[in-house]
Short mmCIF file of C-alpha atoms and ligand atoms in Angstrom, two decimals:
data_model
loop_
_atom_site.label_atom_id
_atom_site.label_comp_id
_atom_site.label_asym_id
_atom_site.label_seq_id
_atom_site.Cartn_x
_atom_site.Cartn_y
_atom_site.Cartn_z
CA UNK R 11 0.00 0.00 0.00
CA UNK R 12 1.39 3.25 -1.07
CA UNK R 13 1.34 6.53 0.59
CA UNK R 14 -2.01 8.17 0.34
CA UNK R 15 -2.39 12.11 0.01
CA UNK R 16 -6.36 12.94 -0.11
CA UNK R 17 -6.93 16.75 -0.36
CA UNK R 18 -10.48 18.64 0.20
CA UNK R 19 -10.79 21.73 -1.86
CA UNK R 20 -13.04 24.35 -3.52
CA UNK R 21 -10.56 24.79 -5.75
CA UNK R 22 -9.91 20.99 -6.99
CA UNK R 23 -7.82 22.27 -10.37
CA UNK R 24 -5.17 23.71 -8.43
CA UNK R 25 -3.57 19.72 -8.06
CA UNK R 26 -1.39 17.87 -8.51
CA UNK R 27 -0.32 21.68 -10.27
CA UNK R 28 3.58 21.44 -9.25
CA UNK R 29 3.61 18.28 -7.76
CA UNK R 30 3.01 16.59 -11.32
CA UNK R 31 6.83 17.91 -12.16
CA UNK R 32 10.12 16.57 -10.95
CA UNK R 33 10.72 13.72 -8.01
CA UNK R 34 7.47 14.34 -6.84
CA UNK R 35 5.82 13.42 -10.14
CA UNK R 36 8.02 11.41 -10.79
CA UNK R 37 7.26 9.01 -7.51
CA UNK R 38 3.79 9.95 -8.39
CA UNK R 39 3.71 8.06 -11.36
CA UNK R 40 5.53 4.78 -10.16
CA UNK R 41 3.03 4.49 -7.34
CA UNK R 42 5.20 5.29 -4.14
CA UNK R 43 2.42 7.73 -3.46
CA UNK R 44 -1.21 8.29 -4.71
CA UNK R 45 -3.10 11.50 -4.69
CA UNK R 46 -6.99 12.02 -4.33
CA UNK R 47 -8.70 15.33 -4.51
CA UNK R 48 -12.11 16.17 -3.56
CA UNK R 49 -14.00 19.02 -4.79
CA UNK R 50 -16.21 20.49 -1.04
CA UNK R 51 -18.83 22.01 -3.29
CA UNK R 52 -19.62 18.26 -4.31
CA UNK R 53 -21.02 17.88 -0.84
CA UNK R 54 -23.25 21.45 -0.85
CA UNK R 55 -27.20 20.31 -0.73
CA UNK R 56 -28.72 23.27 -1.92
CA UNK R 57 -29.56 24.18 -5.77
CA UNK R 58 -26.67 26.50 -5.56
CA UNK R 59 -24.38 24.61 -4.19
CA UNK R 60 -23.76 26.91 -1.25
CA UNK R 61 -20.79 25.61 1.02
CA UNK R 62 -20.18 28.65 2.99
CA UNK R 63 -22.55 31.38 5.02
CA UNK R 64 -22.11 34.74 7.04
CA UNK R 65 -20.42 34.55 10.30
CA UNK R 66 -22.58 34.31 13.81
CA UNK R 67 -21.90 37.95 15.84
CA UNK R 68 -21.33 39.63 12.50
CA UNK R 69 -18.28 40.31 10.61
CA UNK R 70 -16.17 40.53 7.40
CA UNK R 71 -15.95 37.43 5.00
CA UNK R 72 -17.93 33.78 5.43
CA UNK R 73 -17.09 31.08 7.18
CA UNK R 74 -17.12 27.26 5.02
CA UNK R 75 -20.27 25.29 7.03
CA UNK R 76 -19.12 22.23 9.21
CA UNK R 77 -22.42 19.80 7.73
CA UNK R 78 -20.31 20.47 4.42
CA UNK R 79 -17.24 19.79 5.34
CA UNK R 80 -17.59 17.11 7.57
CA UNK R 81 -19.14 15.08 4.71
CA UNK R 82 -16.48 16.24 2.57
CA UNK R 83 -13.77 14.51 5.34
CA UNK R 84 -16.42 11.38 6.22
CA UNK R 85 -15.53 10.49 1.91
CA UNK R 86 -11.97 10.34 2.61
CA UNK R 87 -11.29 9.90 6.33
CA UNK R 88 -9.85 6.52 7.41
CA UNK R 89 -7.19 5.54 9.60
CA UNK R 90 -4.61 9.39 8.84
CA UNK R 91 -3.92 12.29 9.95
CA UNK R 92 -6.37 15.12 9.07
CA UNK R 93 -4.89 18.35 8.56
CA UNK R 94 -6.29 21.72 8.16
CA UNK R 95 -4.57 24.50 6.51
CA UNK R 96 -4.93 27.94 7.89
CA UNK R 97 -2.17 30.98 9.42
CA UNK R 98 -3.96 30.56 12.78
CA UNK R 99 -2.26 27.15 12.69
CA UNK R 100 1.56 25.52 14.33
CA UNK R 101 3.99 26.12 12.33
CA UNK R 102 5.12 23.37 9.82
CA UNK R 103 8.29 21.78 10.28
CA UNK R 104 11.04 20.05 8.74
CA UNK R 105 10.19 17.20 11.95
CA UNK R 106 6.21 17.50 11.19
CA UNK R 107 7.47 16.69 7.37
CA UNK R 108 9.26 13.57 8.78
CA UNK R 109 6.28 12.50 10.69
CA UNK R 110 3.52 12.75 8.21
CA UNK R 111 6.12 10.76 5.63
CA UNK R 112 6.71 7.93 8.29
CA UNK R 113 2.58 7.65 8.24
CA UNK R 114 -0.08 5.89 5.86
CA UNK R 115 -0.76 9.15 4.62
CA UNK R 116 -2.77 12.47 5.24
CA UNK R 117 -5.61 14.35 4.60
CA UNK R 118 -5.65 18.09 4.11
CA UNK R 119 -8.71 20.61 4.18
CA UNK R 120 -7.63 23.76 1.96
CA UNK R 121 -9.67 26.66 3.61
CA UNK R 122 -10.81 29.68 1.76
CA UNK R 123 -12.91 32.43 2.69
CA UNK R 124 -12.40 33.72 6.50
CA UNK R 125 -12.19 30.22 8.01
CA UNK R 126 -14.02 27.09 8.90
CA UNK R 127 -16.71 26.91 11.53
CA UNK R 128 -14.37 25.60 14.25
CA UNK R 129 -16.86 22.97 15.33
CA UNK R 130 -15.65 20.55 12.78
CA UNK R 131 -12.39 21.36 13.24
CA UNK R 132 -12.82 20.05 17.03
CA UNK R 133 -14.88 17.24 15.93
CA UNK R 134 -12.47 15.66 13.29
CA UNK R 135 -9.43 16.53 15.73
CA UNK R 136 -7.65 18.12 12.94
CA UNK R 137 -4.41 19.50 13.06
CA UNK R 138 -4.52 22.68 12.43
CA UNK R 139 -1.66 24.17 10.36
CA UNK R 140 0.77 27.21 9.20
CA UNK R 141 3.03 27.25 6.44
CA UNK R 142 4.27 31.11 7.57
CA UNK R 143 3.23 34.33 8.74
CA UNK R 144 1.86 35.57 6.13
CA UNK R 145 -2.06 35.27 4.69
CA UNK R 146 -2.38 33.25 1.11
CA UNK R 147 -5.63 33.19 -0.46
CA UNK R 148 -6.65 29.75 0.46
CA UNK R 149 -4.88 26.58 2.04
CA UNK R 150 -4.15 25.36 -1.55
CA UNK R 151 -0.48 26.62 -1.51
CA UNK R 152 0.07 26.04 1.56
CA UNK R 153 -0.76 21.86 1.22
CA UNK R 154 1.41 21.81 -2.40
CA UNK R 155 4.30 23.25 0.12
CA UNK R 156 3.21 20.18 3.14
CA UNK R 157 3.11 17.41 0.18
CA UNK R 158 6.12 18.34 -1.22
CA UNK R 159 8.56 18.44 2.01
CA UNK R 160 6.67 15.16 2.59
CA UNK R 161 7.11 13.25 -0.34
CA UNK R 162 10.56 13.59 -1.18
CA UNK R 163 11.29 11.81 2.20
CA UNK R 164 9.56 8.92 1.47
CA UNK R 165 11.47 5.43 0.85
CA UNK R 166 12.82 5.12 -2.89
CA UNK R 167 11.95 9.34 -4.13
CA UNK R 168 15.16 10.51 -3.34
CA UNK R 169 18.62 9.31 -3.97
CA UNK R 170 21.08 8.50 -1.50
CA UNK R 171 23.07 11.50 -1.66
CA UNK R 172 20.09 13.77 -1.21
CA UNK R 173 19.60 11.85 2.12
CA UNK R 174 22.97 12.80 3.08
CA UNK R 175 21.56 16.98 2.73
CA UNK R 176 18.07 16.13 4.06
CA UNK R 177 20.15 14.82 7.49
CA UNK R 178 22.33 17.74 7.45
CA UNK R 179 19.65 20.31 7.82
CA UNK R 180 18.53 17.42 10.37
CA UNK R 181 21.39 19.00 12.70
CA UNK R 182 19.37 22.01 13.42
CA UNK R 183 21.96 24.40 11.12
CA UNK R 184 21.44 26.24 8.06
CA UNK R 185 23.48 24.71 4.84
CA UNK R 186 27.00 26.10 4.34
CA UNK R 187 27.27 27.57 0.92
CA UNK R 188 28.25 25.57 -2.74
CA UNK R 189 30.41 26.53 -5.13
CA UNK R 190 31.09 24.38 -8.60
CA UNK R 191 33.08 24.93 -11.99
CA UNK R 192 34.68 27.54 -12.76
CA UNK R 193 36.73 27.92 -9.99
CA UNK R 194 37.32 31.88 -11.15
CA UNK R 195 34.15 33.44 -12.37
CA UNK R 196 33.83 37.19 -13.06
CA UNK R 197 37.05 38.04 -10.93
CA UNK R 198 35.17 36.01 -7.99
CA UNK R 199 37.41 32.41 -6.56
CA UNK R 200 36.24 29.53 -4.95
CA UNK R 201 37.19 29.24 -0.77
CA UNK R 202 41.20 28.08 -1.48
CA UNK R 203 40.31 25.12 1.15
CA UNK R 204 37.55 23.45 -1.05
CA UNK R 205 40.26 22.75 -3.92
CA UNK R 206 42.82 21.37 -1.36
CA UNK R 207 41.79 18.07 -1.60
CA UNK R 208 41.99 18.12 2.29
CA UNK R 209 38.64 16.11 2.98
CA UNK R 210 39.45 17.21 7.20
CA UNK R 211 39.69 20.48 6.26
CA UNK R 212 36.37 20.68 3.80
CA UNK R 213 34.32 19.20 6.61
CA UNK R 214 35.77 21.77 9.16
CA UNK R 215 35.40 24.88 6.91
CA UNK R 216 31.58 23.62 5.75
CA UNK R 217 30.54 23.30 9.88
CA UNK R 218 31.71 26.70 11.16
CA UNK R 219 29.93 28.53 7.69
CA UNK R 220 26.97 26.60 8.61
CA UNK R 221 27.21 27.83 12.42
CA UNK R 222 28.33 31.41 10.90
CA UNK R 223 25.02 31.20 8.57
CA UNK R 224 22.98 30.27 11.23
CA UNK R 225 23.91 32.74 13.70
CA UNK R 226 23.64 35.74 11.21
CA UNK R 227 20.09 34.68 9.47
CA UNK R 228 18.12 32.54 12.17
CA UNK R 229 19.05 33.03 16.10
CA UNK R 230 16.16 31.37 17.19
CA UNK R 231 17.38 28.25 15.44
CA UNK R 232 21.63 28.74 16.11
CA UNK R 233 19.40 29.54 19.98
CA UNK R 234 17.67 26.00 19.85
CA UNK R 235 21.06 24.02 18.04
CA UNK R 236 22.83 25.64 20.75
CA UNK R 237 20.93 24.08 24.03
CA UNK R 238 20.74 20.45 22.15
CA UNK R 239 24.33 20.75 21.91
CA UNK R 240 24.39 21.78 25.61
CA UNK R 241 22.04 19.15 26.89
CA UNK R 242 24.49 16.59 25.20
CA UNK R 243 27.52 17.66 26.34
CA UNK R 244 25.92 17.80 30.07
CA UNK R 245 24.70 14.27 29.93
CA UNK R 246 27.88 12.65 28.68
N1 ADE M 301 -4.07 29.63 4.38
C1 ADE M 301 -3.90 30.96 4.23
N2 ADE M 301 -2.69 31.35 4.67
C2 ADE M 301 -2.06 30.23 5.11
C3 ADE M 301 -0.79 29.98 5.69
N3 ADE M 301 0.10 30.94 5.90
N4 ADE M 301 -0.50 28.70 6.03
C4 ADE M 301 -1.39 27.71 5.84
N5 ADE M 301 -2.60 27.89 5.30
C5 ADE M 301 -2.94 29.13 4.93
#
């Protein structure tokens, strides 16, 4: 049984979009995962379809109904995760990304409009969930970003060397920067150590850019690297 992505949307053209292209598309045509989308508005009972309404105590925007939805989920909803898009949510993570991939699968609800009637949300026990903080139109974007982090880690998408980089970022610490061919370019050389040949030395001078990187652009995570590496040292 392969890994199964199920995805509830208004906006049901919007998939596989990106995820058709490259090792995800790739892995999505030889079967390592499988990917079912449901249009909401399929589960509307009125003559128009209606899958929303106005907001009790008043208000900007309308809120998706949870009768709708929850019939929407009931279609897909087995034995995985169900996850609902939205900036209220946790943020996503590279360890979320390792936990959803080490699953049977997910299901995502795409939100639109100014939210979800929060009742369904409780009664599913979704996981409610932020790729950023920063308001996209709907969740669409923001499950295309969840799928993709997942499915590149699951067994047989990625090659072994791209492992090797998915660990590294593993350790907490931003990537230390690449350089290839040609080693001058536009009056610009490559670091002198990464053409010694010294492998000691290229390991060395990759670790303290990646602490240097990490420091400079994200403190909260050279902050959170920083008491690991504490806690480790203390124990031992
Ligand atoms: N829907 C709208 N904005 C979002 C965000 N930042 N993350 C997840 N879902 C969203």
């Amino acid at each position: 049984m392969s890994w199964r992505a199920s995805v509830l949307s208004l906006f049901p053209d919007m998939f596989p979009g990106p995820l058709g292209q490259s090792l995800a598309g790739r892995a999505l045509e030889n079967g390592v995962w499988s990917l079912d989308v449901t249009n909401i508005r399929d589960f509307a009972h009125d003559r128009h379809r209606t899958v929303d309404d106005t907001p009790f105590g008043g208000g900007a925007g309308m809120v998706l109904r949870p009768d709708i939805v929850d019939a929407a989920v009931a279609a897909v909803a087995d034995d995985r995760p169900v996850v609902c898009l939205t900036p209220r949510g946790r943020p996503f993570s590279q360890d979320d990304a390792r936990r959803f991939a080490a699953g049977p699968g997910i299901v995502l609800l795409c939100g639109r409009y100014e939210g979800i009637d929060q009742r369904v949300i409780e009664a599913r026990q979704m996981q409610e969930i932020s790729i950023g903080d920063y308001v996209l139109s709907g969740g669409e974007l923001a499950a295309l970003v969840l799928l993709d982090a997942i499915v590149r880690l699951l067994p047989g998408v990625m090659g072994a060397a791209d492992s090797a980089v998915e660990e590294s970022f593993g350790n907490g610490l931003l990537e230390y920067p690449h350089y290839t061919r040609p080693a001058e370019w536009q009056g610009r050389s490559v670091p002198e150590v990464l053409l010694s040949g010294h492998h000691g030395a290229v390991a060395a001078w990759r670790q303290a850019e990646a602490e240097r990187i990490t420091r400079e652009r994200r403190p909260d995570l050279w902050a959170a690297a920083a008491s690991r590496h504490h806690a480790v040292t203390a124990a031992s």
